[in-house]
mmCIF file of C-alpha atoms in Angstrom:
data_model
loop_
_atom_site.group_PDB
_atom_site.id
_atom_site.type_symbol
_atom_site.label_atom_id
_atom_site.label_comp_id
_atom_site.label_asym_id
_atom_site.label_seq_id
_atom_site.Cartn_x
_atom_site.Cartn_y
_atom_site.Cartn_z
ATOM 1 C CA MET A 1 0.000 0.000 0.000
ATOM 2 C CA ARG A 2 1.255 3.484 -0.857
ATOM 3 C CA VAL A 3 -0.272 6.658 0.549
ATOM 4 C CA GLU A 4 0.416 10.199 -0.614
ATOM 5 C CA VAL A 5 -0.468 13.756 0.365
ATOM 6 C CA ARG A 6 -0.162 16.217 -2.513
ATOM 7 C CA ASP A 7 -1.138 19.677 -3.666
ATOM 8 C CA PRO A 8 -4.065 19.228 -6.117
ATOM 9 C CA ARG A 9 -2.395 21.727 -8.439
ATOM 10 C CA SER A 10 0.389 19.185 -9.010
ATOM 11 C CA LEU A 11 -1.988 16.652 -10.588
ATOM 12 C CA SER A 12 -1.586 16.004 -14.305
ATOM 13 C CA ARG A 13 -4.567 15.871 -16.672
ATOM 14 C CA GLY A 14 -4.177 12.101 -16.757
ATOM 15 C CA GLU A 15 -4.237 11.852 -12.970
ATOM 16 C CA LEU A 16 -7.312 14.073 -12.822
ATOM 17 C CA GLY A 17 -8.980 11.794 -15.347
ATOM 18 C CA ASP A 18 -8.151 8.704 -13.298
ATOM 19 C CA LEU A 19 -9.599 10.293 -10.152
ATOM 20 C CA TYR A 20 -12.764 11.348 -11.974
ATOM 21 C CA GLU A 21 -13.309 7.936 -13.567
ATOM 22 C CA LEU A 22 -12.918 6.251 -10.187
ATOM 23 C CA PHE A 23 -15.291 8.715 -8.524
ATOM 24 C CA GLN A 24 -17.908 8.057 -11.204
ATOM 25 C CA THR A 25 -18.047 4.378 -10.292
ATOM 26 C CA ALA A 26 -19.895 5.344 -7.095
ATOM 27 C CA PHE A 27 -21.299 8.831 -7.778
ATOM 28 C CA GLU A 28 -23.053 10.759 -10.525
ATOM 29 C CA ALA A 29 -20.676 13.634 -11.185
ATOM 30 C CA GLU A 30 -19.954 16.246 -13.836
ATOM 31 C CA ARG A 31 -16.293 16.625 -14.754
ATOM 32 C CA GLU A 32 -16.406 20.422 -14.407
ATOM 33 C CA GLY A 33 -17.813 20.256 -10.891
ATOM 34 C CA PHE A 34 -15.388 17.528 -9.847
ATOM 35 C CA GLU A 35 -12.363 19.524 -10.986
ATOM 36 C CA GLN A 36 -13.697 22.727 -9.425
ATOM 37 C CA ASP A 37 -14.071 20.953 -6.080
ATOM 38 C CA LEU A 38 -10.426 19.848 -6.271
ATOM 39 C CA ARG A 39 -9.193 23.332 -7.209
ATOM 40 C CA GLU A 40 -10.777 24.734 -4.052
ATOM 41 C CA LYS A 41 -8.871 22.306 -1.787
ATOM 42 C CA HIS A 42 -5.361 22.546 -0.357
ATOM 43 C CA LYS A 43 -4.415 18.851 -0.226
ATOM 44 C CA ILE A 44 -5.421 15.555 -1.813
ATOM 45 C CA LEU A 45 -4.816 12.282 0.054
ATOM 46 C CA THR A 46 -4.599 9.072 -1.993
ATOM 47 C CA VAL A 47 -4.271 5.362 -1.247
ATOM 48 C CA LYS A 48 -2.839 2.993 -3.859
ATOM 49 C CA SER A 49 -2.176 -0.736 -3.804
ATOM 50 C CA GLU A 50 -0.312 -2.673 -6.469
ATOM 51 C CA GLY A 51 -0.215 0.444 -8.615
ATOM 52 C CA SER A 52 -3.967 1.029 -8.697
ATOM 53 C CA LEU A 53 -5.831 3.868 -6.987
ATOM 54 C CA ASP A 54 -8.082 2.562 -4.192
ATOM 55 C CA ALA A 55 -9.222 5.674 -2.364
ATOM 56 C CA PHE A 56 -8.858 9.440 -2.190
ATOM 57 C CA THR A 57 -10.157 12.525 -0.449
ATOM 58 C CA SER A 58 -9.303 16.211 -0.561
ATOM 59 C CA LEU A 59 -8.931 18.740 2.246
ATOM 60 C CA ARG A 60 -9.341 22.470 2.661
ATOM 61 C CA LEU A 61 -8.294 24.507 5.683
ATOM 62 C CA TYR A 62 -10.682 27.293 6.680
ATOM 63 C CA ARG A 63 -9.807 29.890 9.332
ATOM 64 C CA PRO A 64 -13.057 31.578 10.399
ATOM 65 C CA GLU A 65 -11.366 33.574 13.185
ATOM 66 C CA PRO A 66 -7.914 33.890 14.776
ATOM 67 C CA GLY A 67 -6.838 30.720 16.561
ATOM 68 C CA VAL A 68 -9.556 28.559 14.983
ATOM 69 C CA ARG A 69 -8.945 26.063 12.189
ATOM 70 C CA VAL A 70 -11.650 24.122 10.382
ATOM 71 C CA PHE A 71 -10.656 21.218 8.142
ATOM 72 C CA PHE A 72 -13.219 20.093 5.622
ATOM 73 C CA SER A 73 -13.226 17.344 3.073
ATOM 74 C CA GLY A 74 -14.145 17.461 -0.585
ATOM 75 C CA ASP A 75 -15.137 14.690 -2.974
ATOM 76 C CA THR A 76 -14.154 11.321 -1.537
ATOM 77 C CA PHE A 77 -14.064 7.765 -2.858
ATOM 78 C CA VAL A 78 -13.220 4.532 -1.070
ATOM 79 C CA SER A 79 -13.199 1.218 -2.922
ATOM 80 C CA PRO A 80 -14.599 -1.880 -1.155
ATOM 81 C CA GLN A 81 -11.084 -3.289 -0.700
ATOM 82 C CA ALA A 82 -9.872 -0.017 0.833
ATOM 83 C CA ARG A 83 -12.667 -0.118 3.421
ATOM 84 C CA ILE A 84 -10.956 -3.123 4.980
ATOM 85 C CA GLY A 85 -8.772 -1.808 7.758
ATOM 86 C CA HIS A 86 -10.077 1.761 7.300
ATOM 87 C CA ARG A 87 -7.150 2.673 5.047
ATOM 88 C CA LEU A 88 -8.365 6.121 4.012
ATOM 89 C CA PRO A 89 -9.713 7.137 7.454
ATOM 90 C CA SER A 90 -6.375 6.087 8.943
ATOM 91 C CA LEU A 91 -4.425 8.219 6.460
ATOM 92 C CA TRP A 92 -6.789 11.154 6.996
ATOM 93 C CA ALA A 93 -6.655 10.904 10.795
ATOM 94 C CA GLN A 94 -2.877 10.687 10.990
ATOM 95 C CA TYR A 95 -2.376 13.598 8.611
ATOM 96 C CA VAL A 96 -4.964 15.875 10.238
ATOM 97 C CA PHE A 97 -3.981 15.118 13.840
ATOM 98 C CA ALA A 98 -0.331 15.744 12.948
ATOM 99 C CA GLU A 99 -1.411 19.141 11.583
ATOM 100 C CA VAL A 100 -3.409 19.784 14.760
ATOM 101 C CA ALA A 101 -0.389 18.961 16.921
ATOM 102 C CA SER A 102 1.938 21.129 14.831
ATOM 103 C CA GLU A 103 0.060 24.355 15.569
ATOM 104 C CA GLY A 104 -1.555 23.418 18.854
ATOM 105 C CA THR A 105 -4.313 26.062 18.945
ATOM 106 C CA GLY A 106 -6.674 23.712 20.777
ATOM 107 C CA ARG A 107 -9.528 24.959 18.610
ATOM 108 C CA ASP A 108 -9.528 22.663 15.605
ATOM 109 C CA TYR A 109 -12.602 21.143 13.987
ATOM 110 C CA TRP A 110 -13.647 18.846 11.146
ATOM 111 C CA LEU A 111 -16.551 20.072 9.028
ATOM 112 C CA LEU A 112 -17.837 16.948 7.317
ATOM 113 C CA PHE A 113 -20.381 16.767 4.491
ATOM 114 C CA CYS A 114 -22.303 13.486 4.340
ATOM 115 C CA SER A 115 -24.265 12.620 1.222
ATOM 116 C CA GLY A 116 -24.403 8.953 2.236
ATOM 117 C CA TYR A 117 -25.017 6.945 5.375
ATOM 118 C CA ARG A 118 -21.568 5.288 5.260
ATOM 119 C CA THR A 119 -19.831 8.626 5.762
ATOM 120 C CA TYR A 120 -22.068 9.603 8.666
ATOM 121 C CA ARG A 121 -21.428 6.264 10.394
ATOM 122 C CA ILE A 122 -17.729 7.216 10.641
ATOM 123 C CA LEU A 123 -18.608 9.701 13.381
ATOM 124 C CA PRO A 124 -19.939 7.403 16.143
ATOM 125 C CA THR A 125 -17.238 4.863 15.283
ATOM 126 C CA PHE A 126 -14.317 7.206 15.881
ATOM 127 C CA PHE A 127 -15.602 10.232 17.849
ATOM 128 C CA LEU A 128 -17.388 10.815 21.143
ATOM 129 C CA SER A 129 -18.820 14.284 20.475
ATOM 130 C CA TYR A 130 -20.151 15.670 17.190
ATOM 131 C CA VAL A 131 -23.243 17.251 15.672
ATOM 132 C CA PRO A 132 -25.843 16.466 14.581
ATOM 133 C CA THR A 133 -26.791 13.483 16.689
ATOM 134 C CA ARG A 134 -30.061 12.022 17.874
ATOM 135 C CA ASP A 135 -28.928 12.503 21.478
ATOM 136 C CA SER A 136 -28.771 16.302 21.102
ATOM 137 C CA ASP A 137 -32.366 17.531 21.204
ATOM 138 C CA GLN A 138 -31.409 21.096 22.251
ATOM 139 C CA PRO A 139 -29.169 23.553 20.365
ATOM 140 C CA THR A 140 -25.552 23.378 21.528
ATOM 141 C CA GLU A 141 -22.503 25.596 21.078
ATOM 142 C CA LEU A 142 -21.098 23.032 18.645
ATOM 143 C CA GLN A 143 -24.269 23.180 16.583
ATOM 144 C CA ARG A 144 -24.177 26.996 16.634
ATOM 145 C CA LEU A 145 -20.640 26.922 15.252
ATOM 146 C CA ARG A 146 -21.648 24.367 12.612
ATOM 147 C CA ASP A 147 -24.508 26.592 11.451
ATOM 148 C CA LEU A 148 -22.387 29.755 11.519
ATOM 149 C CA TRP A 149 -19.496 28.373 9.511
ATOM 150 C CA ALA A 150 -21.664 26.480 7.021
ATOM 151 C CA SER A 151 -23.667 29.668 6.410
ATOM 152 C CA GLU A 152 -20.460 31.659 5.879
ATOM 153 C CA LEU A 153 -19.159 29.083 3.412
ATOM 154 C CA PHE A 154 -22.353 28.252 1.512
ATOM 155 C CA GLY A 155 -24.814 31.081 2.087
ATOM 156 C CA GLY A 156 -28.372 30.284 1.090
ATOM 157 C CA ARG A 157 -27.451 26.789 -0.078
ATOM 158 C CA PHE A 158 -27.235 25.790 3.614
ATOM 159 C CA SER A 159 -30.500 25.313 5.512
ATOM 160 C CA ASN A 160 -31.762 23.070 8.333
ATOM 161 C CA GLY A 161 -28.381 21.390 8.720
ATOM 162 C CA VAL A 162 -28.130 20.437 5.041
ATOM 163 C CA VAL A 163 -26.244 21.988 2.145
ATOM 164 C CA LYS A 164 -27.377 21.704 -1.467
ATOM 165 C CA PRO A 165 -24.090 21.513 -3.387
ATOM 166 C CA ARG A 166 -23.459 23.687 -6.406
ATOM 167 C CA TRP A 167 -22.402 20.476 -8.148
ATOM 168 C CA ALA A 168 -24.439 17.646 -6.607
ATOM 169 C CA THR A 169 -22.904 14.149 -6.702
ATOM 170 C CA PRO A 170 -25.671 11.657 -5.861
ATOM 171 C CA LEU A 171 -24.627 8.127 -5.004
ATOM 172 C CA HIS A 172 -25.502 5.421 -7.511
ATOM 173 C CA CYS A 173 -26.610 3.155 -4.647
ATOM 174 C CA PRO A 174 -27.692 5.365 -1.717
ATOM 175 C CA GLU A 175 -29.783 2.768 0.144
ATOM 176 C CA PRO A 176 -28.333 0.610 2.928
ATOM 177 C CA PRO A 177 -28.262 -3.189 2.845
ATOM 178 C CA LYS A 178 -31.083 -4.960 4.641
ATOM 179 C CA ARG A 179 -28.956 -5.593 7.752
ATOM 180 C CA LEU A 180 -28.609 -1.813 8.299
ATOM 181 C CA GLN A 181 -32.118 -0.658 7.450
ATOM 182 C CA ASN A 182 -33.134 -0.523 11.117
ATOM 183 C CA ASP A 183 -29.796 0.774 12.387
ATOM 184 C CA SER A 184 -30.514 3.858 14.536
ATOM 185 C CA THR A 185 -27.545 5.832 13.157
ATOM 186 C CA VAL A 186 -28.566 5.124 9.568
ATOM 187 C CA ARG A 187 -32.190 6.053 10.272
ATOM 188 C CA PHE A 188 -31.104 9.303 11.906
ATOM 189 C CA PHE A 189 -29.010 10.196 8.845
ATOM 190 C CA PHE A 190 -31.975 9.663 6.506
ATOM 191 C CA GLU A 191 -34.298 11.664 8.765
ATOM 192 C CA SER A 192 -31.801 14.534 8.946
ATOM 193 C CA ASN A 193 -31.013 14.552 5.217
ATOM 194 C CA PRO A 194 -34.232 13.756 3.333
ATOM 195 C CA GLY A 195 -32.683 14.877 0.013
ATOM 196 C CA TYR A 196 -29.814 12.366 0.156
ATOM 197 C CA ARG A 197 -30.947 10.669 -3.061
ATOM 198 C CA ASP A 198 -30.407 13.963 -4.917
ATOM 199 C CA GLY A 199 -26.938 14.476 -3.449
ATOM 200 C CA ASP A 200 -27.880 16.826 -0.590
ATOM 201 C CA GLU A 201 -25.235 16.739 2.145
ATOM 202 C CA LEU A 202 -25.744 16.655 5.911
ATOM 203 C CA VAL A 203 -23.266 19.084 7.498
ATOM 204 C CA CYS A 204 -21.512 17.733 10.589
ATOM 205 C CA LEU A 205 -18.978 19.289 12.953
ATOM 206 C CA VAL A 206 -16.448 17.419 15.105
ATOM 207 C CA PRO A 207 -13.919 18.817 17.616
ATOM 208 C CA LEU A 208 -10.466 17.527 16.649
ATOM 209 C CA GLU A 209 -9.147 16.696 20.105
ATOM 210 C CA GLU A 210 -7.503 13.474 21.244
ATOM 211 C CA GLY A 211 -9.913 13.411 24.175
ATOM 212 C CA ASN A 212 -12.791 13.286 21.676
ATOM 213 C CA LEU A 213 -11.601 10.009 20.138
ATOM 214 C CA THR A 214 -13.183 6.642 20.872
ATOM 215 C CA PRO A 215 -10.836 3.694 21.478
ATOM 216 C CA ALA A 216 -11.210 2.869 17.770
ATOM 217 C CA GLY A 217 -10.357 6.479 16.928
ATOM 218 C CA ARG A 218 -7.212 6.381 19.055
ATOM 219 C CA ARG A 219 -6.091 3.215 17.294
ATOM 220 C CA LEU A 220 -6.741 4.880 13.946
ATOM 221 C CA VAL A 221 -4.595 7.918 14.757
ATOM 222 C CA SER A 222 -1.742 5.837 16.213
ATOM 223 C CA ARG A 223 -1.633 3.307 13.376
ATOM 224 C CA GLY A 224 1.668 3.475 11.517
ATOM 225 C CA VAL A 225 1.169 4.486 7.881
ATOM 226 C CA ALA A 226 4.081 5.686 5.755
ATOM 227 C CA ILE A 227 2.997 8.898 4.036
ATOM 228 C CA SER A 228 4.938 10.244 1.082
#
């Protein structure tokens, strides 16, 4: 397995084409929107095995006020084989938490956009506190920050916790398998994002603190992955 962190501007036209073709295997996406999403990001993280691309995601760093950093992800793809062992989440976690440690502001967050239930299920697996969640029936400071920053970034396209992307990328297969249809986390995602079939994205916010990691999250961050 080979993992890389690069500037998206360094990608060749051929590499962009490979990323787009892979993304299209799971999502409906226009090439123009896909490339625009990449241009707006600061880093792209990729996972390859035996020379083939298995997974990728992009990252942007947003500084809404002094001493506060908000990381948010762009278009993301994870192949079935890359889901084994959480290869991409492990790469993402190690890179982001290293960045958090390097500056040490103590006010770092992940703004996550979930168009599918699989992405939302990452949160309870690896984090203790995040929004939105079924357990939070009253507005919280974390939710206020989520709403403030999403409104600043997306204006009128953000409403009721959901953003309607400028370039929607609906999943080809947005429904869960039968074994997950009654899963409470999956049901909450569908209730919170009724437009998921059209590519609407539930906006989530997570404090990036080691004390906010579950045991699985701590293992993810500490896992040794060679990044080039």
